Coordinates of C-alpha atoms in Angstrom, one line a residue:
X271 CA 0.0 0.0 0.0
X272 CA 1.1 3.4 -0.7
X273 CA 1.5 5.7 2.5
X274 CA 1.0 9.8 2.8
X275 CA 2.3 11.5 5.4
X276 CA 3.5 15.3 5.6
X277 CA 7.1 15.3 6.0
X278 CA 10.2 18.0 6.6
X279 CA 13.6 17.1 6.3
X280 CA 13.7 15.8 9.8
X281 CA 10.4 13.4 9.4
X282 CA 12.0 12.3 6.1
X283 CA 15.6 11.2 8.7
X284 CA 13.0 10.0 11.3
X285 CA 11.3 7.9 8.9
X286 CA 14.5 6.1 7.6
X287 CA 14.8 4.6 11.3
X288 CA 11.4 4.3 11.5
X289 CA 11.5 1.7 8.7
X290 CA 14.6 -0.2 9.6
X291 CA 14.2 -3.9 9.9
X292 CA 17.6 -4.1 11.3
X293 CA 18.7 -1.5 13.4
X294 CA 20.0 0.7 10.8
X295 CA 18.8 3.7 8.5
X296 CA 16.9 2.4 5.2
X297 CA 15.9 4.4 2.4
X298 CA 12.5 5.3 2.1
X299 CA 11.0 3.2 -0.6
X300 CA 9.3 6.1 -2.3
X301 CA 7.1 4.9 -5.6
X302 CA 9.7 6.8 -7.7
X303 CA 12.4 4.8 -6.2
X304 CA 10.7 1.3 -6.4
X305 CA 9.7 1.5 -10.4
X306 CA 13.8 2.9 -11.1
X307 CA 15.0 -0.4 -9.3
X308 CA 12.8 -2.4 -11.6
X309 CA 13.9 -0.9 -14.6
X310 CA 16.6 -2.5 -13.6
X311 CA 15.0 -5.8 -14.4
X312 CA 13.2 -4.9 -17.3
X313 CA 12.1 -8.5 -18.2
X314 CA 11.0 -9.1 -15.3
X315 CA 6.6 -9.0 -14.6
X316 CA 6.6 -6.6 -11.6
X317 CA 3.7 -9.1 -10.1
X318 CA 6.2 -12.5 -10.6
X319 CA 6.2 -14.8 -7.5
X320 CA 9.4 -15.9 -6.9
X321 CA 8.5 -17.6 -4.0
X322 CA 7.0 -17.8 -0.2
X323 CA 9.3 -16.2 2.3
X324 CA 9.4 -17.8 6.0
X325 CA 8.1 -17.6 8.7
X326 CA 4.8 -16.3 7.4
X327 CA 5.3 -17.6 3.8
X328 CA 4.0 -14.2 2.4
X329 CA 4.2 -14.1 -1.7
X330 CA 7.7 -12.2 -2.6
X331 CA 6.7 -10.6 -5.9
X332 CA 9.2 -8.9 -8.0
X333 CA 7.8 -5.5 -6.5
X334 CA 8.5 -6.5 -2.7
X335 CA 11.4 -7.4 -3.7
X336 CA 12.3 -4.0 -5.6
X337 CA 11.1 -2.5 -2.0
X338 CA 13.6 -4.5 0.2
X339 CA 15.8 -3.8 -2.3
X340 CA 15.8 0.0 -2.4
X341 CA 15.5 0.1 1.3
X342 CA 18.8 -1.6 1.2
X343 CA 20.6 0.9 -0.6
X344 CA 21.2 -1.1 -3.9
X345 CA 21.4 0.4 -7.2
X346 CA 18.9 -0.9 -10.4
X347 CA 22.1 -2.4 -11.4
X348 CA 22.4 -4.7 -8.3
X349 CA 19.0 -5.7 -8.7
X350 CA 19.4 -8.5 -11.3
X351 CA 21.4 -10.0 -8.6
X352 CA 19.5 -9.3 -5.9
X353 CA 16.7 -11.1 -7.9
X354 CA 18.6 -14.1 -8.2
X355 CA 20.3 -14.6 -4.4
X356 CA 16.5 -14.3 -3.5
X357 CA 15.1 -17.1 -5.5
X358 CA 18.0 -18.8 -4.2
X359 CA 17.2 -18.4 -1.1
X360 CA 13.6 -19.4 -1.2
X361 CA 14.1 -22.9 -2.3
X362 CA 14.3 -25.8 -0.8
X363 CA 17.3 -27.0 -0.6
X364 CA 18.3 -23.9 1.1
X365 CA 16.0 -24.2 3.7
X366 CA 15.8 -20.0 4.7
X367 CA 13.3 -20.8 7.5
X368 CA 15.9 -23.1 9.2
X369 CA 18.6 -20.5 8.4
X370 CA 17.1 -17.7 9.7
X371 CA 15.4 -19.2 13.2
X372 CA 18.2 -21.3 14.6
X373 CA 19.7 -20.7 17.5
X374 CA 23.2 -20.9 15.9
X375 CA 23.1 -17.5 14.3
X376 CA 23.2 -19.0 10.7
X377 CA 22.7 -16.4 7.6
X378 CA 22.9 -16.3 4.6
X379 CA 26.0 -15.4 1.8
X380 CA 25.7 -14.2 -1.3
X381 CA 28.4 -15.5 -4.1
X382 CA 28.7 -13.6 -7.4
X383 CA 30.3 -15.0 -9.9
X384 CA 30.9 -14.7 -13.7
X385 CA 30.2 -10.9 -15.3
X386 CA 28.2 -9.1 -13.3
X387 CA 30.9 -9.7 -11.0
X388 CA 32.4 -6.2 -11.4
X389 CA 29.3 -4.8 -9.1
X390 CA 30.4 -6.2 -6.3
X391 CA 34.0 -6.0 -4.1
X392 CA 36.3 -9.0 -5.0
X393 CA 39.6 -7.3 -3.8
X394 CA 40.8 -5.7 -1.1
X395 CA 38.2 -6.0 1.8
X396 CA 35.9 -7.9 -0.1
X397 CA 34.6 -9.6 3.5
X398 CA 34.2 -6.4 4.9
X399 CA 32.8 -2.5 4.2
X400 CA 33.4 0.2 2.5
X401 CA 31.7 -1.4 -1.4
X402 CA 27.9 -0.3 -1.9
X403 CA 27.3 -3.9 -3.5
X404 CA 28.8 -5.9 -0.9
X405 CA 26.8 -4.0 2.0
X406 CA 23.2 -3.6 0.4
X407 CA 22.8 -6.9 -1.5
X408 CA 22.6 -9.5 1.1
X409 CA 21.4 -6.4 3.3
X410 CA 18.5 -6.5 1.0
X411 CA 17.6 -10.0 1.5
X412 CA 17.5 -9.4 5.4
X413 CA 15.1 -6.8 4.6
X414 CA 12.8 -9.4 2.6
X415 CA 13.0 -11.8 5.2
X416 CA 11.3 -8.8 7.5
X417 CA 9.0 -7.1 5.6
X418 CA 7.9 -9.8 3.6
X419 CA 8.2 -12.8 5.7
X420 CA 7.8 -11.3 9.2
X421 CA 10.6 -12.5 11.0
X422 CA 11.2 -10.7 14.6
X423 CA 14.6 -10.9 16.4
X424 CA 13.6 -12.7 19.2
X425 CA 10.9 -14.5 17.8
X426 CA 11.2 -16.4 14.7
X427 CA 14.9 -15.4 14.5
X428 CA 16.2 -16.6 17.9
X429 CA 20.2 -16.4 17.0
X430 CA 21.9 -17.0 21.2
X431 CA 24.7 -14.5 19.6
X432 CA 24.5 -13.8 16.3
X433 CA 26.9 -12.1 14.2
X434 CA 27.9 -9.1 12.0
X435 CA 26.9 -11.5 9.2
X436 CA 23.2 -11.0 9.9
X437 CA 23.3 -7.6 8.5
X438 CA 24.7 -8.4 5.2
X439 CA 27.5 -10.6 3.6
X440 CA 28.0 -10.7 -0.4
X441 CA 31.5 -10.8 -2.1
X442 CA 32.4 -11.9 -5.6
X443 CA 35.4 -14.0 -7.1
X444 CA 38.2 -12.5 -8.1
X445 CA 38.3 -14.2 -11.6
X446 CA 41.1 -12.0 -12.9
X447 CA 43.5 -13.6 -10.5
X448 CA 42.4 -16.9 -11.9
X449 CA 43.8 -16.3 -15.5
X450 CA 47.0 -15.1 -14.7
X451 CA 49.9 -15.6 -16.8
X452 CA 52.5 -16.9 -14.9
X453 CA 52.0 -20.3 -15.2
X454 CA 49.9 -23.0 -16.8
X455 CA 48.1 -24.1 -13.7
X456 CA 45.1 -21.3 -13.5
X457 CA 41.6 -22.7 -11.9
X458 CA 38.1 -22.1 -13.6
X459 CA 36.0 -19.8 -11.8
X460 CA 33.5 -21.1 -9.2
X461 CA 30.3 -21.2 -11.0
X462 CA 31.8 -23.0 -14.2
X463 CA 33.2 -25.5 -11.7
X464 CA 28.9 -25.8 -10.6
X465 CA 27.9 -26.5 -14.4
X466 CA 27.6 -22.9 -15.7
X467 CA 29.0 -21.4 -18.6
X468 CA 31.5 -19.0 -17.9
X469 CA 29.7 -16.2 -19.7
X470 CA 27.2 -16.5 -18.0
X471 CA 26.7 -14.7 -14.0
X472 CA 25.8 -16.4 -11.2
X473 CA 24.5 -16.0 -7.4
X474 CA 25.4 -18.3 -5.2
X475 CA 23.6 -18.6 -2.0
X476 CA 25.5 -20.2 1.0
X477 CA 24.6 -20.7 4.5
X478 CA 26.9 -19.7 7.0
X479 CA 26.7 -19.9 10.5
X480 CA 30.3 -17.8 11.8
X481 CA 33.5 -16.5 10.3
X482 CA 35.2 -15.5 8.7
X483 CA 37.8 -17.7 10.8
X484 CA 40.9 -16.5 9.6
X485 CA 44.5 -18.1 8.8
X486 CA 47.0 -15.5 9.5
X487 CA 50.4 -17.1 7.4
X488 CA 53.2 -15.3 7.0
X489 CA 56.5 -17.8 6.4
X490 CA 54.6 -21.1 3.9
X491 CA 57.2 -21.7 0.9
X492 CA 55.8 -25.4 0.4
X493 CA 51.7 -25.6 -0.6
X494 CA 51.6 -29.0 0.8
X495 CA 52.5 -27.4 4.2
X496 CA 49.5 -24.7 3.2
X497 CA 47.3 -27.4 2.7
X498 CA 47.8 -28.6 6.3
X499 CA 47.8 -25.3 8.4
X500 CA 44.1 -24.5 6.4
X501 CA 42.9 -27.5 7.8
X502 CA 44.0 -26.9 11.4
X503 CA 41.9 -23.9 10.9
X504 CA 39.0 -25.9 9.0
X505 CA 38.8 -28.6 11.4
X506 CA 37.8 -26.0 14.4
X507 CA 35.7 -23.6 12.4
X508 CA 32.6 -22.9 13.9
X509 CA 32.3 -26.7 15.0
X510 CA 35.2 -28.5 17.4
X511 CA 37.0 -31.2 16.1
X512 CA 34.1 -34.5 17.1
X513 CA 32.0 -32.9 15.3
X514 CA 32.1 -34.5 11.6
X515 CA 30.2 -34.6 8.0
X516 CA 30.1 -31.0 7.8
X517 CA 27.6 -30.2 5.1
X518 CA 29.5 -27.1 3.4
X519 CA 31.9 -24.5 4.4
X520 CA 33.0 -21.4 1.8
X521 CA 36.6 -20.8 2.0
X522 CA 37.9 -17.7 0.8
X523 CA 41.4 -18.0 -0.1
X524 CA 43.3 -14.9 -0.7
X525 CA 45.5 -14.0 -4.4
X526 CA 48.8 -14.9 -2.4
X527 CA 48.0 -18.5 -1.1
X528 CA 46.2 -18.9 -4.4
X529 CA 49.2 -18.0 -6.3
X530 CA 51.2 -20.7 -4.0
X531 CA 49.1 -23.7 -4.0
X532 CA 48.2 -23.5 -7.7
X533 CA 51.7 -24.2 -8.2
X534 CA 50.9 -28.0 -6.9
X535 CA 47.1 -28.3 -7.6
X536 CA 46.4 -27.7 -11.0
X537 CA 43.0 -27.4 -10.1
X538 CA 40.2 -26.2 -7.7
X539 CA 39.2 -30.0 -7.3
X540 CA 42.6 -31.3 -6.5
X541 CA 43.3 -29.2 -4.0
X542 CA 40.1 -29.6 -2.3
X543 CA 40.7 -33.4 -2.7
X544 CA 44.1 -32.6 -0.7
X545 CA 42.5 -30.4 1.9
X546 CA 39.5 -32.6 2.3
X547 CA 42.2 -35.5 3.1
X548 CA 44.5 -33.6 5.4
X549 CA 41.0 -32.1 7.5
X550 CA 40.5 -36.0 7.6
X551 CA 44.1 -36.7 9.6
X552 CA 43.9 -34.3 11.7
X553 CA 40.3 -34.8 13.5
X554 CA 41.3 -38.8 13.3
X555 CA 42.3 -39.2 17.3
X556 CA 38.8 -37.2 17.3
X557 CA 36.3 -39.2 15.4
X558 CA 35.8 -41.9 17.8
X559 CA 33.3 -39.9 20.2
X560 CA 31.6 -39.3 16.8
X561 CA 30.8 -42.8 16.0
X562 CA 30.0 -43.7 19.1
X563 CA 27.7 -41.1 20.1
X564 CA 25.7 -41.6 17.2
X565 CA 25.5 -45.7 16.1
X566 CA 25.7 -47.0 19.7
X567 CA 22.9 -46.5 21.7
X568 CA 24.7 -48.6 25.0
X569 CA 26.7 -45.4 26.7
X570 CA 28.4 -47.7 29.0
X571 CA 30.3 -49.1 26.0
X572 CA 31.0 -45.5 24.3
X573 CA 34.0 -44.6 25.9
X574 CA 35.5 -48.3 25.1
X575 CA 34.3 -48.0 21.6
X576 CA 35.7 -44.6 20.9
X577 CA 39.1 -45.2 22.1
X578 CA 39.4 -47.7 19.6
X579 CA 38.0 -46.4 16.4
X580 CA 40.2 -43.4 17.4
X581 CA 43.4 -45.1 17.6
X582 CA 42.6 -47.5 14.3
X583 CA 42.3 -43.2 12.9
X584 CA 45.0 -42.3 14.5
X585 CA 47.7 -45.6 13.3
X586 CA 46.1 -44.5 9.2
X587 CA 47.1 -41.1 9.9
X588 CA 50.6 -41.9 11.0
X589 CA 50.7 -44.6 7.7
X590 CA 49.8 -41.7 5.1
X591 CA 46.3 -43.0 4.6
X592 CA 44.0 -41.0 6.5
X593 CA 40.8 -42.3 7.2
X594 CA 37.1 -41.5 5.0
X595 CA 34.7 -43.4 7.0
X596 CA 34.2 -40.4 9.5
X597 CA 35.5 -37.5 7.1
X598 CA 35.7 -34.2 8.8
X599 CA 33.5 -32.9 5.2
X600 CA 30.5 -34.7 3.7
X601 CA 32.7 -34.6 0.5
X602 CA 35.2 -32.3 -1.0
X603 CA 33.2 -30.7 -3.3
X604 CA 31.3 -29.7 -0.2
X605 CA 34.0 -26.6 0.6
X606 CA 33.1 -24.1 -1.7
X607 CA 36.8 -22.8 -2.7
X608 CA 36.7 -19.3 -3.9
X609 CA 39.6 -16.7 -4.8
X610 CA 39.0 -12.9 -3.6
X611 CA 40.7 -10.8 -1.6
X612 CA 43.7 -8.0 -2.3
X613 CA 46.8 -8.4 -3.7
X614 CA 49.5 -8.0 -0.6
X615 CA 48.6 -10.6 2.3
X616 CA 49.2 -14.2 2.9
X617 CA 45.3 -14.6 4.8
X618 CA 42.7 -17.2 4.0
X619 CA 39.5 -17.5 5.8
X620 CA 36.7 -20.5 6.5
X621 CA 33.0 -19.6 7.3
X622 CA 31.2 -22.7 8.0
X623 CA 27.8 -23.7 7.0
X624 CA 24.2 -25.0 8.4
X625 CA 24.1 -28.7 8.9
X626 CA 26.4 -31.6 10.2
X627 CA 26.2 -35.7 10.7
X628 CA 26.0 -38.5 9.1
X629 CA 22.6 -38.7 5.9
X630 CA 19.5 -39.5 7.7
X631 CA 20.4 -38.0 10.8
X632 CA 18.1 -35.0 11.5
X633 CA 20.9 -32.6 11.7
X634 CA 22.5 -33.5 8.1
X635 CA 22.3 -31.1 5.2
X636 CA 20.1 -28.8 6.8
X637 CA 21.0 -26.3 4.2
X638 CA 23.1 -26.2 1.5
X639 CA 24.3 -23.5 -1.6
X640 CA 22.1 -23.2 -4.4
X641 CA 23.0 -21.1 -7.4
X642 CA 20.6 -19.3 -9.8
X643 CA 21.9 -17.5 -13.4
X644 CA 21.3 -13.7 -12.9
X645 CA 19.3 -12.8 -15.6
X646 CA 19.5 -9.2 -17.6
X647 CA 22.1 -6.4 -17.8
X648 CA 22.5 -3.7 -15.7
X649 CA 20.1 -0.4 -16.1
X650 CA 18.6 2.3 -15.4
X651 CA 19.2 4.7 -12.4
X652 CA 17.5 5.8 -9.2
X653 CA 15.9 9.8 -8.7
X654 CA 18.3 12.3 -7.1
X655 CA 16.7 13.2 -4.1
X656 CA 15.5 16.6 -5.6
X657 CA 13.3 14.6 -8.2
X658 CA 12.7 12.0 -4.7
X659 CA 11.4 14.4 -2.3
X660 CA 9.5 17.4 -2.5
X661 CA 9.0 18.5 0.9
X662 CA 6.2 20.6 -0.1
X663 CA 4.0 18.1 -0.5
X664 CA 2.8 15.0 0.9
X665 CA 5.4 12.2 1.1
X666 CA 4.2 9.2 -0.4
X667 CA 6.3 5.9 0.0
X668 CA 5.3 2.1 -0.5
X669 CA 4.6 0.8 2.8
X670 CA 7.2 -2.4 3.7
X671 CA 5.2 -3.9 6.4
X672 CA 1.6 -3.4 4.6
X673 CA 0.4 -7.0 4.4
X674 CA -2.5 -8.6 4.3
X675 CA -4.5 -8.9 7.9
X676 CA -4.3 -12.6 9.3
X677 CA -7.4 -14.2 10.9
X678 CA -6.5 -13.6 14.5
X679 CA -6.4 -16.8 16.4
X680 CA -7.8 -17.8 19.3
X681 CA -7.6 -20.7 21.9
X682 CA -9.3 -23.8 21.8
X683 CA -12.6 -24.0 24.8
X684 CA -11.4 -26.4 27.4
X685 CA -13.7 -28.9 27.9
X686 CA -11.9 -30.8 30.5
X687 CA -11.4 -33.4 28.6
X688 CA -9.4 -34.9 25.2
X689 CA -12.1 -35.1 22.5
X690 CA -10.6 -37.5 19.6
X691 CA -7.3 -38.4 18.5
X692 CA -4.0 -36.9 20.3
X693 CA -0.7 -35.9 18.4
X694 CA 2.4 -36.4 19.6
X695 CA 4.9 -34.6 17.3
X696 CA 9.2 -35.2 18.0
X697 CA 10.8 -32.7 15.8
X698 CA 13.9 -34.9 16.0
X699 CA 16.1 -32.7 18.2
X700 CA 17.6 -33.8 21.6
X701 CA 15.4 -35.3 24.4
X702 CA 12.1 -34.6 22.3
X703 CA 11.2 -38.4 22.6
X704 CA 12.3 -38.9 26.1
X705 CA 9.8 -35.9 27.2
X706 CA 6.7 -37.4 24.7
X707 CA 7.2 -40.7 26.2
X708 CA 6.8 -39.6 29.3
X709 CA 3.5 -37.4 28.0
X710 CA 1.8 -40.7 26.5
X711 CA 2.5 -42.4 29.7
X712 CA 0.7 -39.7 31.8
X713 CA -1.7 -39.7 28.6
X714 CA -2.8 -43.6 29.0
X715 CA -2.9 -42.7 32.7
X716 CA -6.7 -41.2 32.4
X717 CA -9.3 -42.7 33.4
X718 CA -10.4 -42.3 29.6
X719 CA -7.4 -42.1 28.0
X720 CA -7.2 -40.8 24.4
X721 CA -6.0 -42.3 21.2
X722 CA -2.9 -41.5 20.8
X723 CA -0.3 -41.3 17.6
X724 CA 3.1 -40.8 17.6
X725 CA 4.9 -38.5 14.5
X726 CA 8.6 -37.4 13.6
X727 CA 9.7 -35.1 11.6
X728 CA 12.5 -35.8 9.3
X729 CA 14.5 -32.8 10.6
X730 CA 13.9 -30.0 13.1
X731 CA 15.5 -27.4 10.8
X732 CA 12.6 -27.8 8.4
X733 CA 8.6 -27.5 8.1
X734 CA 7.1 -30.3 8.2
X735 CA 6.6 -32.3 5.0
X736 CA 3.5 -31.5 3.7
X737 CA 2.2 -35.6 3.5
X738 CA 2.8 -35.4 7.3
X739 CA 1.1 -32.8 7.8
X740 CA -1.8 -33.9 6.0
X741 CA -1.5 -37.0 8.0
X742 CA -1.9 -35.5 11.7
X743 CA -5.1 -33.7 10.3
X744 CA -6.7 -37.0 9.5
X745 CA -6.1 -38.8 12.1
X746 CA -5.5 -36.0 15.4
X747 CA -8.2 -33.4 16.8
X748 CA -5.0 -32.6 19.0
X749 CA -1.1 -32.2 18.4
X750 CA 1.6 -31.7 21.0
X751 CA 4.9 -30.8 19.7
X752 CA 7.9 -31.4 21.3
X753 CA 10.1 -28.5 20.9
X754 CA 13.6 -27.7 22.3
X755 CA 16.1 -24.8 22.6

């Protein structure tokens, strides 16, 4: 909806807090603004869905998009990308809702690759500020996730800590490093590597749930020696050493320990073979807990069970052949190797991502990087602020938050009793089952107990599956969840 409200200078500055969905000023989405940023996007239907946005799962059109988008402080030009990151981020496989609500403080990265690269930082300070790109990009994905979706800190996003991370994080490959002369052993750029053409631009979306954890190196002649002080950092990124099957992890290496390790590993694959391998050594004294914390269910025997799987680890490490069975990463196509950063320092960094253990295991894959082709060239330009605002008249601005009214709910009438079918929902985290066993006991305890049915979802990280779902309303008039955190 379109709001009108008289406005000075200092109403306009008032407003621009007033807005925020993150704590800091926003520009005021003004109907002027919105249509330049999707000129930017010319091919794009202004009413296009791209997709439902958690935790509400509200429609993100093309338009709320443009909003979040100028509020952000992008450019038309960004907005291509901006386009692409979001229906990224509103699949599946990347699992937003579970990104944004955990308790881990996971959010989201945004990857460009290919030519539209040069809009965003790749050089020096590409993790940090100081690029317009860099900052209002993944800023204006936070701002969908809040207007659109309705997330509240607190609420649906209930990060212990958090991280700078939550306001925005977007960097681009540095492909021109890539192709330099000086030898014959130059990497393809990341999103060739992922199927694409190299003409062609790409946003990749990546969960990540801390970092940058950074290797500070100063003295490494021998890449073989690189390889194992980046995996003494990857090992203890974000998750200790037991933990194992990491889902994903972007690594960021910069020019100078590209420039050395290339001169080994002809290739992005072969050295993530090699640091995959070496990660794999080092957490083998480790991995022992692992395995027996998950497949033994008999804790007496754990400690008995883990000291031996960790020494058989430990004897393959000291014979060269470090063990797979318990690999530190799922695979080693699952560390996302990208080049970026500025010419002078010998500085690589790890941010790990959402979603550890063995498949199967609730906690496995609970997000992983999904990459969409950014569609369109860069165009058009937003209003000065002269053509913007005239504080003569009314200002009128597309209202963020203006959404349709929900139903208010309202509680059940307690009848004193359980009429029909009870639920019992574990969302597979810790100690859910323990605390619904001991509710269906206290259940069957009634004088007229209920019928009662016992559900699990697949993983807590994610909605429920919409088959169960439809299964608790057939068979339940009542559904108890067991929740944790």
């Amino acid at each position: 909806g379109v709001v009108s409200r008289d406005a000075g200078l200092e109403e306009v500055l008032e407003l621009c807090l007033d807005l925020s969905p993150d704590g800091l000023p926003v520009v005021v989405p003004t109907r002027a603004r919105v249509e330049a940023m999707l000129s930017g996007a010319p091919s794009e239907l202004p009413s296009r869905v791209l997709g439902l946005v958690p935790p509400l799962y509200r429609e993100a059109t093309v338009t709320r998009v443009a909003v979040a988008a100028v509020m952000a402080g992008c450019s038309p030009g960004h907005f291509p990308i901006v386009l692409a990151a979001c229906h990224g981020m509103l699949s599946e496989e990347f699992n937003i809702h579970g990104v944004h609500a955990t308790t881990m403080g996971a959010s989201i990265c945004v990857l460009v690759s290919g030519p539209a690269r040069g809009l965003v930082n790749a050089s020096t300070g590409c993790l940090g500020s100081g690029h317009r790109g860099n900052a209002s990009i993944g800023r204006a994905l936070k701002c969908l996730l809040y207007t659109v979706g309705g997330a509240q800190l607190g609420g649906t996003e209930s990060t212990t800590l958090g991280s700078s991370n939550k306001y925005t994080m977007c960097l681009a490959e540095r492909e021109e490093v890539l192709s330099s002369p000086k030898d014959t052993n130059v990497w393809t750029p990341y999103h060739t590597d992922r199927g694409f053409d190299a003409s062609v631009s790409v946003a990749t979306v990546l969960p990540v749930t801390s970092g940058p954890c950074q290797l500070v190196d100063v003295f490494t002649k021998d890449p073989q020696e690189l390889v194992r002080q980046l995996a003494a950092i990857a090992v203890n990124a974000g998750y200790s050493r037991s933990f194992a099957m990491l889902s994903s992890c972007l690594i960021v290496l910069s020019p100078e320990h590209y420039e050395l390790l290339r001169t080994r590993f002809p290739s992005r694959a072969a050295f993530q073979q090699a640091l995959w391998t070496e990660c794999n050594a080092q957490v083998s004294p480790f991995i022992g807990r692992t395995i027996a914390r998950v497949k033994l269910s008999v804790q007496v025997l754990r400690p008995m069970l883990a000291a031996l799987i960790s020494l058989v680890g430990l004897v393959l490490a000291l014979l060269g052949r470090p063990q797979s069975f318990c690999p530190k990463f799922e695979a080693s196509e699952d560390m996302h190797v990208v080049v970026a950063g500025g010419d002078a320092g010998k500085f690589s960094a790890f941010l790990p991502g959402f979603g550890v253990g063995f498949r199967g295991m609730a906690s496995a894959r609970m997000s992983v990087p999904v990459s969409r082709t950014i569609t369109g060239e860069a165009s058009g330009t937003l209003p000065t602020v002269s053509e913007d605002l005239d504080t003569k008249v009314p200002l009128k601005y597309l209202d963020p938050l203006a959404q349709p009214t929900l139903a208010p709910l309202s509680l059940a009438t307690r009848r004193g009793r359980f009429q029909g079918a009870v639920g019992l929902l574990d969302i597979s985290k810790g100690c859910g089952k323990e605390f619904l066993d001991r509710l269906e006991d206290l259940f069957r305890a009634l004088p007229d107990p209920p019928v009662i049915h016992r559900f699990t979802k697949p993983t807590f990280s994610r909605p429920a599956p919409s088959s169960l779902r439809q299964e608790t309303l057939a068979l339940c008039s009542h559904v108890v969840g067991a929740l944790a955190d």
